mmCIF file with all atom_site columns, C-alpha atoms in Angstrom:
data_model
loop_
_atom_site.group_PDB
_atom_site.id
_atom_site.type_symbol
_atom_site.label_atom_id
_atom_site.label_alt_id
_atom_site.label_comp_id
_atom_site.label_asym_id
_atom_site.label_entity_id
_atom_site.label_seq_id
_atom_site.pdbx_PDB_ins_code
_atom_site.Cartn_x
_atom_site.Cartn_y
_atom_site.Cartn_z
_atom_site.occupancy
_atom_site.B_iso_or_equiv
_atom_site.pdbx_formal_charge
_atom_site.auth_seq_id
_atom_site.auth_comp_id
_atom_site.auth_asym_id
_atom_site.auth_atom_id
_atom_site.pdbx_PDB_model_num
ATOM 1   C CA . MET A 1 1   ? 0.094   -0.108 0.397   1.00 77.00 ? 926  MET A CA 1
ATOM 2   C CA . SER A 1 2   ? 2.599   3.082  -1.018  1.00 90.00 ? 927  SER A CA 1
ATOM 3   C CA . LEU A 1 3   ? 1.845   6.430  -0.097  1.00 92.00 ? 928  LEU A CA 1
ATOM 4   C CA . ALA A 1 4   ? 0.502   9.320  -2.482  1.00 93.00 ? 929  ALA A CA 1
ATOM 5   C CA . LYS A 1 5   ? 2.848   11.508 -3.393  1.00 94.00 ? 930  LYS A CA 1
ATOM 6   C CA . PRO A 1 6   ? 2.106   15.011 -1.596  1.00 95.00 ? 931  PRO A CA 1
ATOM 7   C CA . ALA A 1 7   ? 2.009   18.492 -2.214  1.00 95.00 ? 932  ALA A CA 1
ATOM 8   C CA . MET A 1 8   ? 6.033   19.721 -1.288  1.00 95.00 ? 933  MET A CA 1
ATOM 9   C CA . ARG A 1 9   ? 6.197   22.792 -2.905  1.00 96.00 ? 934  ARG A CA 1
ATOM 10  C CA . GLY A 1 10  ? 4.779   26.296 -2.048  1.00 95.00 ? 935  GLY A CA 1
ATOM 11  C CA . LEU A 1 11  ? 3.316   25.345 1.527   1.00 96.00 ? 936  LEU A CA 1
ATOM 12  C CA . LEU A 1 12  ? 4.656   28.633 2.966   1.00 96.00 ? 937  LEU A CA 1
ATOM 13  C CA . ALA A 1 13  ? 2.775   30.305 -0.267  1.00 96.00 ? 938  ALA A CA 1
ATOM 14  C CA . LYS A 1 14  ? -0.367  28.528 0.095   1.00 96.00 ? 939  LYS A CA 1
ATOM 15  C CA . ARG A 1 15  ? 0.011   28.933 4.764   1.00 96.00 ? 940  ARG A CA 1
ATOM 16  C CA . LEU A 1 16  ? 0.718   33.205 3.439   1.00 97.00 ? 941  LEU A CA 1
ATOM 17  C CA . ARG A 1 17  ? -2.197  33.386 0.913   1.00 97.00 ? 942  ARG A CA 1
ATOM 18  C CA . PHE A 1 18  ? -4.439  32.315 2.980   1.00 97.00 ? 943  PHE A CA 1
ATOM 19  C CA . HIS A 1 19  ? -3.607  33.943 6.329   1.00 97.00 ? 944  HIS A CA 1
ATOM 20  C CA . LEU A 1 20  ? -2.230  37.120 5.504   1.00 98.00 ? 945  LEU A CA 1
ATOM 21  C CA . PRO A 1 21  ? -5.753  38.437 4.374   1.00 98.00 ? 946  PRO A CA 1
ATOM 22  C CA . ILE A 1 22  ? -6.329  37.991 7.743   1.00 98.00 ? 947  ILE A CA 1
ATOM 23  C CA . ALA A 1 23  ? -4.192  39.108 9.569   1.00 98.00 ? 948  ALA A CA 1
ATOM 24  C CA . PHE A 1 24  ? -4.404  43.235 7.797   1.00 98.00 ? 949  PHE A CA 1
ATOM 25  C CA . ALA A 1 25  ? -7.755  42.609 8.256   1.00 98.00 ? 950  ALA A CA 1
ATOM 26  C CA . LEU A 1 26  ? -7.997  41.425 11.949  1.00 98.00 ? 951  LEU A CA 1
ATOM 27  C CA . SER A 1 27  ? -5.503  44.501 12.879  1.00 98.00 ? 952  SER A CA 1
ATOM 28  C CA . LEU A 1 28  ? -7.233  46.972 11.419  1.00 98.00 ? 953  LEU A CA 1
ATOM 29  C CA . VAL A 1 29  ? -10.519 45.637 13.421  1.00 98.00 ? 954  VAL A CA 1
ATOM 30  C CA . ALA A 1 30  ? -8.387  46.215 16.258  1.00 98.00 ? 955  ALA A CA 1
ATOM 31  C CA . ALA A 1 31  ? -6.778  49.833 15.387  1.00 98.00 ? 956  ALA A CA 1
ATOM 32  C CA . ALA A 1 32  ? -10.988 50.330 13.927  1.00 98.00 ? 957  ALA A CA 1
ATOM 33  C CA . ALA A 1 33  ? -11.507 49.200 17.680  1.00 98.00 ? 958  ALA A CA 1
ATOM 34  C CA . PHE A 1 34  ? -9.445  51.178 19.683  1.00 98.00 ? 959  PHE A CA 1
ATOM 35  C CA . LYS A 1 35  ? -9.452  54.564 17.878  1.00 98.00 ? 960  LYS A CA 1
ATOM 36  C CA . TYR A 1 36  ? -13.708 54.295 18.318  1.00 98.00 ? 961  TYR A CA 1
ATOM 37  C CA . GLY A 1 37  ? -13.839 52.313 21.432  1.00 98.00 ? 962  GLY A CA 1
ATOM 38  C CA . VAL A 1 38  ? -11.049 54.083 23.495  1.00 98.00 ? 963  VAL A CA 1
ATOM 39  C CA . THR A 1 39  ? -9.729  57.059 21.179  1.00 98.00 ? 964  THR A CA 1
ATOM 40  C CA . GLU A 1 40  ? -13.072 58.537 20.261  1.00 98.00 ? 965  GLU A CA 1
ATOM 41  C CA . PRO A 1 41  ? -14.678 58.557 23.467  1.00 98.00 ? 966  PRO A CA 1
ATOM 42  C CA . ARG A 1 42  ? -11.644 59.947 24.877  1.00 98.00 ? 967  ARG A CA 1
ATOM 43  C CA . LYS A 1 43  ? -11.486 62.710 23.068  1.00 98.00 ? 968  LYS A CA 1
ATOM 44  C CA . LYS A 1 44  ? -15.300 63.957 23.145  1.00 98.00 ? 969  LYS A CA 1
ATOM 45  C CA . ALA A 1 45  ? -15.301 63.485 26.775  1.00 98.00 ? 970  ALA A CA 1
ATOM 46  C CA . TYR A 1 46  ? -12.523 65.959 27.317  1.00 98.00 ? 971  TYR A CA 1
ATOM 47  C CA . ALA A 1 47  ? -14.713 67.955 24.475  1.00 98.00 ? 972  ALA A CA 1
ATOM 48  C CA . ASP A 1 48  ? -17.901 67.724 26.916  1.00 98.00 ? 973  ASP A CA 1
ATOM 49  C CA . PHE A 1 49  ? -15.479 68.950 29.915  1.00 97.00 ? 974  PHE A CA 1
ATOM 50  C CA . TYR A 1 50  ? -13.924 71.798 28.150  1.00 97.00 ? 975  TYR A CA 1
ATOM 51  C CA . LYS A 1 51  ? -17.482 72.926 26.369  1.00 97.00 ? 976  LYS A CA 1
ATOM 52  C CA . GLU A 1 52  ? -18.860 74.372 29.503  1.00 95.00 ? 977  GLU A CA 1
ATOM 53  C CA . TYR A 1 53  ? -15.337 75.073 30.868  1.00 96.00 ? 978  TYR A CA 1
ATOM 54  C CA . ASP A 1 54  ? -15.950 78.353 33.181  1.00 97.00 ? 979  ASP A CA 1
ATOM 55  C CA . ALA A 1 55  ? -12.271 78.829 33.950  1.00 96.00 ? 980  ALA A CA 1
ATOM 56  C CA . MET A 1 56  ? -12.703 82.182 35.971  1.00 97.00 ? 981  MET A CA 1
ATOM 57  C CA . LYS A 1 57  ? -15.339 79.845 38.463  1.00 97.00 ? 982  LYS A CA 1
ATOM 58  C CA . GLU A 1 58  ? -12.257 76.886 39.226  1.00 97.00 ? 983  GLU A CA 1
ATOM 59  C CA . PHE A 1 59  ? -9.683  79.789 39.673  1.00 96.00 ? 984  PHE A CA 1
ATOM 60  C CA . ASN A 1 60  ? -12.046 81.372 42.741  1.00 96.00 ? 985  ASN A CA 1
ATOM 61  C CA . ALA A 1 61  ? -13.262 78.401 43.593  1.00 96.00 ? 986  ALA A CA 1
ATOM 62  C CA . MET A 1 62  ? -9.295  77.476 44.712  1.00 96.00 ? 987  MET A CA 1
ATOM 63  C CA . ARG A 1 63  ? -8.224  81.178 45.584  1.00 96.00 ? 988  ARG A CA 1
ATOM 64  C CA . GLU A 1 64  ? -11.506 80.440 48.561  1.00 95.00 ? 989  GLU A CA 1
ATOM 65  C CA . ALA A 1 65  ? -10.017 77.745 48.777  1.00 96.00 ? 990  ALA A CA 1
ATOM 66  C CA . GLY A 1 66  ? -6.258  79.099 49.483  1.00 95.00 ? 991  GLY A CA 1
ATOM 67  C CA . ILE A 1 67  ? -3.540  77.046 47.988  1.00 96.00 ? 992  ILE A CA 1
ATOM 68  C CA . PHE A 1 68  ? -2.770  79.533 45.893  1.00 95.00 ? 993  PHE A CA 1
ATOM 69  C CA . GLU A 1 69  ? 0.058   82.099 47.998  1.00 95.00 ? 994  GLU A CA 1
ATOM 70  C CA . SER A 1 70  ? 0.322   84.835 45.341  1.00 94.00 ? 995  SER A CA 1
ATOM 71  C CA . VAL A 1 71  ? -3.489  85.062 45.713  1.00 95.00 ? 996  VAL A CA 1
ATOM 72  C CA . ARG A 1 72  ? -5.015  85.318 48.804  1.00 94.00 ? 997  ARG A CA 1
ATOM 73  C CA . PRO A 1 73  ? -8.454  84.178 49.461  1.00 94.00 ? 998  PRO A CA 1
ATOM 74  C CA . SER A 1 74  ? -11.422 87.228 49.374  1.00 91.00 ? 999  SER A CA 1
ATOM 75  C CA . GLY A 1 75  ? -12.190 87.474 53.234  1.00 84.00 ? 1000 GLY A CA 1
ATOM 76  C CA . GLU A 1 76  ? -8.482  87.950 54.136  1.00 79.00 ? 1001 GLU A CA 1
ATOM 77  C CA . MET R 2 1   ? 13.107  32.753 1.216   1.00 52.00 ? 1211 MET R CA 1
ATOM 78  C CA . ILE R 2 2   ? 10.431  34.458 3.845   1.00 54.00 ? 1212 ILE R CA 1
ATOM 79  C CA . SER R 2 3   ? 10.590  37.550 0.782   1.00 56.00 ? 1213 SER R CA 1
ATOM 80  C CA . ALA R 2 4   ? 9.799   35.497 -1.625  1.00 58.00 ? 1214 ALA R CA 1
ATOM 81  C CA . ALA R 2 5   ? 7.218   34.162 -0.288  1.00 59.00 ? 1215 ALA R CA 1
ATOM 82  C CA . VAL R 2 6   ? 5.376   36.419 0.693   1.00 60.00 ? 1216 VAL R CA 1
ATOM 83  C CA . LEU R 2 7   ? 5.816   38.694 -2.365  1.00 58.00 ? 1217 LEU R CA 1
ATOM 84  C CA . ARG R 2 8   ? 4.526   35.300 -4.211  1.00 57.00 ? 1218 ARG R CA 1
ATOM 85  C CA . ALA R 2 9   ? 1.069   34.782 -1.941  1.00 55.00 ? 1219 ALA R CA 1
ATOM 86  C CA . VAL R 2 10  ? 0.589   38.836 -2.689  1.00 57.00 ? 1220 VAL R CA 1
ATOM 87  C CA . ALA R 2 11  ? 1.350   37.793 -6.515  1.00 51.00 ? 1221 ALA R CA 1
ATOM 88  C CA . SER R 2 12  ? -0.895  35.260 -6.083  1.00 50.00 ? 1222 SER R CA 1
ATOM 89  C CA . LEU R 2 13  ? -3.877  37.027 -4.156  1.00 50.00 ? 1223 LEU R CA 1
ATOM 90  C CA . THR R 2 14  ? -3.674  39.795 -7.489  1.00 47.00 ? 1224 THR R CA 1
ATOM 91  C CA . ARG R 2 15  ? -2.539  37.665 -10.215 1.00 46.00 ? 1225 ARG R CA 1
ATOM 92  C CA . ALA R 2 16  ? -2.934  34.318 -12.079 1.00 40.00 ? 1226 ALA R CA 1
ATOM 93  C CA . ARG R 2 17  ? -1.449  31.328 -11.268 1.00 42.00 ? 1227 ARG R CA 1
ATOM 94  C CA . ALA R 2 18  ? 1.955   32.712 -13.026 1.00 40.00 ? 1228 ALA R CA 1
ATOM 95  C CA . ALA R 2 19  ? 5.115   31.497 -11.271 1.00 41.00 ? 1229 ALA R CA 1
ATOM 96  C CA . HIS R 2 20  ? 3.046   30.211 -7.884  1.00 45.00 ? 1230 HIS R CA 1
ATOM 97  C CA . THR R 2 21  ? 4.494   27.283 -7.608  1.00 49.00 ? 1231 THR R CA 1
ATOM 98  C CA . ALA R 2 22  ? 8.330   28.192 -8.050  1.00 51.00 ? 1232 ALA R CA 1
ATOM 99  C CA . PRO R 2 23  ? 10.553  28.550 -5.707  1.00 56.00 ? 1233 PRO R CA 1
ATOM 100 C CA . LEU R 2 24  ? 13.754  30.294 -6.436  1.00 58.00 ? 1234 LEU R CA 1
ATOM 101 C CA . ALA R 2 25  ? 13.161  34.916 -6.210  1.00 59.00 ? 1235 ALA R CA 1
ATOM 102 C CA . VAL R 2 26  ? 10.680  35.492 -9.076  1.00 59.00 ? 1236 VAL R CA 1
ATOM 103 C CA . ARG R 2 27  ? 9.513   38.745 -8.862  1.00 57.00 ? 1237 ARG R CA 1
ATOM 104 C CA . CYS R 2 28  ? 6.422   39.607 -10.096 1.00 70.00 ? 1238 CYS R CA 1
ATOM 105 C CA . PHE R 2 29  ? 6.199   41.338 -12.766 1.00 82.00 ? 1239 PHE R CA 1
ATOM 106 C CA . SER R 2 30  ? 10.494  41.498 -13.960 1.00 86.00 ? 1240 SER R CA 1
ATOM 107 C CA . HIS R 2 31  ? 10.584  39.286 -17.235 1.00 89.00 ? 1241 HIS R CA 1
ATOM 108 C CA . ALA R 2 32  ? 13.297  36.863 -15.501 1.00 90.00 ? 1242 ALA R CA 1
ATOM 109 C CA . LYS R 2 33  ? 13.102  33.380 -17.182 1.00 90.00 ? 1243 LYS R CA 1
ATOM 110 C CA . VAL R 2 34  ? 11.104  31.202 -14.887 1.00 92.00 ? 1244 VAL R CA 1
ATOM 111 C CA . GLU R 2 35  ? 12.996  28.199 -13.871 1.00 92.00 ? 1245 GLU R CA 1
ATOM 112 C CA . THR R 2 36  ? 10.389  24.858 -14.043 1.00 95.00 ? 1246 THR R CA 1
ATOM 113 C CA . ASP R 2 37  ? 10.643  22.289 -11.534 1.00 95.00 ? 1247 ASP R CA 1
ATOM 114 C CA . GLU R 2 38  ? 11.954  20.237 -13.450 1.00 96.00 ? 1248 GLU R CA 1
ATOM 115 C CA . GLU R 2 39  ? 14.349  22.417 -14.115 1.00 97.00 ? 1249 GLU R CA 1
ATOM 116 C CA . PHE R 2 40  ? 14.911  23.405 -10.447 1.00 97.00 ? 1250 PHE R CA 1
ATOM 117 C CA . ASP R 2 41  ? 15.283  19.120 -9.570  1.00 97.00 ? 1251 ASP R CA 1
ATOM 118 C CA . SER R 2 42  ? 18.052  18.318 -11.990 1.00 97.00 ? 1252 SER R CA 1
ATOM 119 C CA . ARG R 2 43  ? 20.136  21.235 -11.430 1.00 97.00 ? 1253 ARG R CA 1
ATOM 120 C CA . TRP R 2 44  ? 19.574  20.168 -7.526  1.00 98.00 ? 1254 TRP R CA 1
ATOM 121 C CA . VAL R 2 45  ? 20.772  16.756 -7.882  1.00 98.00 ? 1255 VAL R CA 1
ATOM 122 C CA . THR R 2 46  ? 24.116  17.706 -10.969 1.00 98.00 ? 1256 THR R CA 1
ATOM 123 C CA . TYR R 2 47  ? 25.252  19.583 -7.183  1.00 98.00 ? 1257 TYR R CA 1
ATOM 124 C CA . PHE R 2 48  ? 25.563  16.062 -5.573  1.00 98.00 ? 1258 PHE R CA 1
ATOM 125 C CA . SER R 2 49  ? 26.613  14.319 -8.126  1.00 98.00 ? 1259 SER R CA 1
ATOM 126 C CA . LYS R 2 50  ? 29.520  16.449 -8.554  1.00 97.00 ? 1260 LYS R CA 1
ATOM 127 C CA . PRO R 2 51  ? 32.313  12.985 -7.322  1.00 97.00 ? 1261 PRO R CA 1
ATOM 128 C CA . ASP R 2 52  ? 34.584  15.735 -6.310  1.00 96.00 ? 1262 ASP R CA 1
ATOM 129 C CA . LEU R 2 53  ? 31.656  17.390 -3.863  1.00 97.00 ? 1263 LEU R CA 1
ATOM 130 C CA . ASP R 2 54  ? 33.567  18.741 -0.582  1.00 96.00 ? 1264 ASP R CA 1
ATOM 131 C CA . ALA R 2 55  ? 32.024  18.813 2.350   1.00 97.00 ? 1265 ALA R CA 1
ATOM 132 C CA . TRP R 2 56  ? 31.027  22.162 2.241   1.00 98.00 ? 1266 TRP R CA 1
ATOM 133 C CA . GLU R 2 57  ? 29.675  22.352 -0.450  1.00 98.00 ? 1267 GLU R CA 1
ATOM 134 C CA . LEU R 2 58  ? 26.941  19.262 0.865   1.00 98.00 ? 1268 LEU R CA 1
ATOM 135 C CA . ARG R 2 59  ? 26.986  21.488 3.800   1.00 98.00 ? 1269 ARG R CA 1
ATOM 136 C CA . LYS R 2 60  ? 25.992  25.227 1.809   1.00 98.00 ? 1270 LYS R CA 1
ATOM 137 C CA . GLY R 2 61  ? 24.218  22.597 -1.053  1.00 98.00 ? 1271 GLY R CA 1
ATOM 138 C CA . MET R 2 62  ? 21.772  21.160 1.945   1.00 98.00 ? 1272 MET R CA 1
ATOM 139 C CA . ASN R 2 63  ? 21.509  24.853 3.596   1.00 98.00 ? 1273 ASN R CA 1
ATOM 140 C CA . THR R 2 64  ? 20.355  26.771 0.921   1.00 98.00 ? 1274 THR R CA 1
ATOM 141 C CA . LEU R 2 65  ? 18.213  23.461 -0.075  1.00 98.00 ? 1275 LEU R CA 1
ATOM 142 C CA . ILE R 2 66  ? 16.561  24.201 3.424   1.00 97.00 ? 1276 ILE R CA 1
ATOM 143 C CA . GLY R 2 67  ? 16.015  27.982 2.554   1.00 97.00 ? 1277 GLY R CA 1
ATOM 144 C CA . TYR R 2 68  ? 13.346  27.547 -0.147  1.00 97.00 ? 1278 TYR R CA 1
ATOM 145 C CA . ASP R 2 69  ? 9.768   27.125 0.285   1.00 97.00 ? 1279 ASP R CA 1
ATOM 146 C CA . LEU R 2 70  ? 9.715   23.529 -0.720  1.00 97.00 ? 1280 LEU R CA 1
ATOM 147 C CA . VAL R 2 71  ? 10.973  20.162 0.522   1.00 97.00 ? 1281 VAL R CA 1
ATOM 148 C CA . PRO R 2 72  ? 13.179  18.712 -1.636  1.00 97.00 ? 1282 PRO R CA 1
ATOM 149 C CA . GLU R 2 73  ? 12.572  16.278 -3.758  1.00 97.00 ? 1283 GLU R CA 1
ATOM 150 C CA . PRO R 2 74  ? 13.479  12.480 -3.266  1.00 97.00 ? 1284 PRO R CA 1
ATOM 151 C CA . LYS R 2 75  ? 15.667  11.948 -6.094  1.00 97.00 ? 1285 LYS R CA 1
ATOM 152 C CA . ILE R 2 76  ? 17.529  15.322 -4.531  1.00 98.00 ? 1286 ILE R CA 1
ATOM 153 C CA . LEU R 2 77  ? 17.662  14.080 -1.527  1.00 98.00 ? 1287 LEU R CA 1
ATOM 154 C CA . ALA R 2 78  ? 19.652  10.657 -2.837  1.00 98.00 ? 1288 ALA R CA 1
ATOM 155 C CA . SER R 2 79  ? 21.826  12.596 -4.364  1.00 98.00 ? 1289 SER R CA 1
ATOM 156 C CA . ALA R 2 80  ? 23.119  14.391 -1.702  1.00 98.00 ? 1290 ALA R CA 1
ATOM 157 C CA . LEU R 2 81  ? 22.521  11.176 0.342   1.00 98.00 ? 1291 LEU R CA 1
ATOM 158 C CA . ARG R 2 82  ? 24.738  9.484  -1.698  1.00 98.00 ? 1292 ARG R CA 1
ATOM 159 C CA . ALA R 2 83  ? 27.242  12.967 -1.516  1.00 98.00 ? 1293 ALA R CA 1
ATOM 160 C CA . CYS R 2 84  ? 27.253  12.212 2.373   1.00 98.00 ? 1294 CYS R CA 1
ATOM 161 C CA . ARG R 2 85  ? 28.028  8.624  1.301   1.00 97.00 ? 1295 ARG R CA 1
ATOM 162 C CA . ARG R 2 86  ? 30.807  9.435  -0.533  1.00 98.00 ? 1296 ARG R CA 1
ATOM 163 C CA . LEU R 2 87  ? 31.806  12.113 1.979   1.00 98.00 ? 1297 LEU R CA 1
ATOM 164 C CA . ASP R 2 88  ? 31.615  9.120  5.172   1.00 97.00 ? 1298 ASP R CA 1
ATOM 165 C CA . ASP R 2 89  ? 29.111  10.981 6.815   1.00 97.00 ? 1299 ASP R CA 1
ATOM 166 C CA . LEU R 2 90  ? 26.649  9.632  7.702   1.00 97.00 ? 1300 LEU R CA 1
ATOM 167 C CA . ALA R 2 91  ? 25.616  12.093 10.351  1.00 97.00 ? 1301 ALA R CA 1
ATOM 168 C CA . SER R 2 92  ? 25.073  14.527 7.666   1.00 97.00 ? 1302 SER R CA 1
ATOM 169 C CA . ALA R 2 93  ? 22.995  12.187 6.001   1.00 97.00 ? 1303 ALA R CA 1
ATOM 170 C CA . ILE R 2 94  ? 20.568  11.623 8.842   1.00 97.00 ? 1304 ILE R CA 1
ATOM 171 C CA . ARG R 2 95  ? 20.091  14.483 9.390   1.00 97.00 ? 1305 ARG R CA 1
ATOM 172 C CA . ILE R 2 96  ? 18.526  15.656 6.067   1.00 98.00 ? 1306 ILE R CA 1
ATOM 173 C CA . LEU R 2 97  ? 16.304  13.530 6.748   1.00 97.00 ? 1307 LEU R CA 1
ATOM 174 C CA . GLU R 2 98  ? 15.699  15.162 10.386  1.00 97.00 ? 1308 GLU R CA 1
ATOM 175 C CA . ALA R 2 99  ? 15.481  18.204 7.970   1.00 97.00 ? 1309 ALA R CA 1
ATOM 176 C CA . VAL R 2 100 ? 12.581  16.785 5.550   1.00 97.00 ? 1310 VAL R CA 1
ATOM 177 C CA . LYS R 2 101 ? 10.570  16.261 8.397   1.00 96.00 ? 1311 LYS R CA 1
ATOM 178 C CA . ASP R 2 102 ? 10.828  19.793 9.796   1.00 96.00 ? 1312 ASP R CA 1
ATOM 179 C CA . LYS R 2 103 ? 10.067  21.250 6.486   1.00 96.00 ? 1313 LYS R CA 1
ATOM 180 C CA . SER R 2 104 ? 7.276   19.187 6.793   1.00 96.00 ? 1314 SER R CA 1
ATOM 181 C CA . GLY R 2 105 ? 5.851   21.305 9.339   1.00 94.00 ? 1315 GLY R CA 1
ATOM 182 C CA . PRO R 2 106 ? 2.071   20.305 9.695   1.00 95.00 ? 1316 PRO R CA 1
ATOM 183 C CA . HIS R 2 107 ? 2.041   18.485 6.421   1.00 96.00 ? 1317 HIS R CA 1
ATOM 184 C CA . GLN R 2 108 ? 1.896   15.270 7.916   1.00 96.00 ? 1318 GLN R CA 1
ATOM 185 C CA . GLU R 2 109 ? 1.838   12.918 5.103   1.00 96.00 ? 1319 GLU R CA 1
ATOM 186 C CA . ILE R 2 110 ? 5.041   14.067 3.821   1.00 97.00 ? 1320 ILE R CA 1
ATOM 187 C CA . TYR R 2 111 ? 7.998   12.697 5.451   1.00 97.00 ? 1321 TYR R CA 1
ATOM 188 C CA . PRO R 2 112 ? 6.493   9.653  5.638   1.00 97.00 ? 1322 PRO R CA 1
ATOM 189 C CA . TYR R 2 113 ? 6.254   9.407  1.836   1.00 97.00 ? 1323 TYR R CA 1
ATOM 190 C CA . VAL R 2 114 ? 9.538   10.896 0.893   1.00 97.00 ? 1324 VAL R CA 1
ATOM 191 C CA . ILE R 2 115 ? 10.699  7.875  2.864   1.00 97.00 ? 1325 ILE R CA 1
ATOM 192 C CA . GLN R 2 116 ? 9.012   5.074  0.667   1.00 97.00 ? 1326 GLN R CA 1
ATOM 193 C CA . GLU R 2 117 ? 10.582  7.172  -1.938  1.00 97.00 ? 1327 GLU R CA 1
ATOM 194 C CA . LEU R 2 118 ? 13.820  6.414  -0.525  1.00 97.00 ? 1328 LEU R CA 1
ATOM 195 C CA . GLY R 2 119 ? 13.695  3.431  0.782   1.00 97.00 ? 1329 GLY R CA 1
ATOM 196 C CA . PRO R 2 120 ? 16.299  1.254  -1.923  1.00 97.00 ? 1330 PRO R CA 1
ATOM 197 C CA . THR R 2 121 ? 18.097  4.129  -1.319  1.00 97.00 ? 1331 THR R CA 1
ATOM 198 C CA . LEU R 2 122 ? 18.760  4.265  2.284   1.00 97.00 ? 1332 LEU R CA 1
ATOM 199 C CA . GLN R 2 123 ? 18.621  0.000  2.081   1.00 97.00 ? 1333 GLN R CA 1
ATOM 200 C CA . GLU R 2 124 ? 21.515  0.678  -0.428  1.00 97.00 ? 1334 GLU R CA 1
ATOM 201 C CA . LEU R 2 125 ? 23.486  2.924  1.595   1.00 97.00 ? 1335 LEU R CA 1
ATOM 202 C CA . GLY R 2 126 ? 22.899  1.255  5.076   1.00 97.00 ? 1336 GLY R CA 1
ATOM 203 C CA . ILE R 2 127 ? 21.674  4.609  6.179   1.00 97.00 ? 1337 ILE R CA 1
ATOM 204 C CA . SER R 2 128 ? 19.147  4.298  9.044   1.00 97.00 ? 1338 SER R CA 1
ATOM 205 C CA . THR R 2 129 ? 16.210  6.972  9.586   1.00 97.00 ? 1339 THR R CA 1
ATOM 206 C CA . PRO R 2 130 ? 16.071  8.353  12.880  1.00 97.00 ? 1340 PRO R CA 1
ATOM 207 C CA . GLU R 2 131 ? 12.965  6.479  14.171  1.00 97.00 ? 1341 GLU R CA 1
ATOM 208 C CA . GLU R 2 132 ? 14.842  3.615  14.008  1.00 96.00 ? 1342 GLU R CA 1
ATOM 209 C CA . LEU R 2 133 ? 17.757  5.016  15.972  1.00 96.00 ? 1343 LEU R CA 1
ATOM 210 C CA . GLY R 2 134 ? 15.044  6.087  18.233  1.00 96.00 ? 1344 GLY R CA 1
ATOM 211 C CA . ILE R 2 135 ? 15.786  9.627  18.636  1.00 96.00 ? 1345 ILE R CA 1
ATOM 212 C CA . HIS R 2 136 ? 13.209  11.152 16.499  1.00 94.00 ? 1346 HIS R CA 1
ATOM 213 C CA . THR R 2 137 ? 11.445  12.792 20.077  1.00 92.00 ? 1347 THR R CA 1
ATOM 214 C CA . VAL R 2 138 ? 13.356  15.242 21.681  1.00 80.00 ? 1348 VAL R CA 1
#
């Protein structure tokens, strides 16, 4: 019972032909997932925070808390 | 040879099967003459058949051959084994068989086929397979 001749050439090329498109596709999916799952929500969180941000109000709150040395709370 | 294999894989994605099985560094769109599988095989059989092949040339030939994206044909291996015999190098002969097993990778049907085809040559030259020597497992 002799064995038939199997394919012996181009085995790596065949494997790459199958796996490389998948690898590229998965990489793109991973990049897209990170962009829309992490970076875009993060950018939105910062934008939302600063949309209604009142720098003077925050400054005065900090001033009253007495943390500055250059300007004392308004009562003193 | 990885780059050649990648080039070939990419080429085969974008074109028909032009030079799909040629193991040499065939550029996708060059006009270089493509060597057929048979020409490749006979070139290597001739290489190992050189009567005064020296040990370095044997090792160089085997290392180059192992670098290609193919498992060498039994006739090339037979020629290499005879060269080992001329050089009184049993170790290299058995190593060649181990290399075939390694080159097959996950394709486990290749090694038994090659051993089957090399049977008469192994018998004639008195070469034991790694399995017969019990050195086939780690």
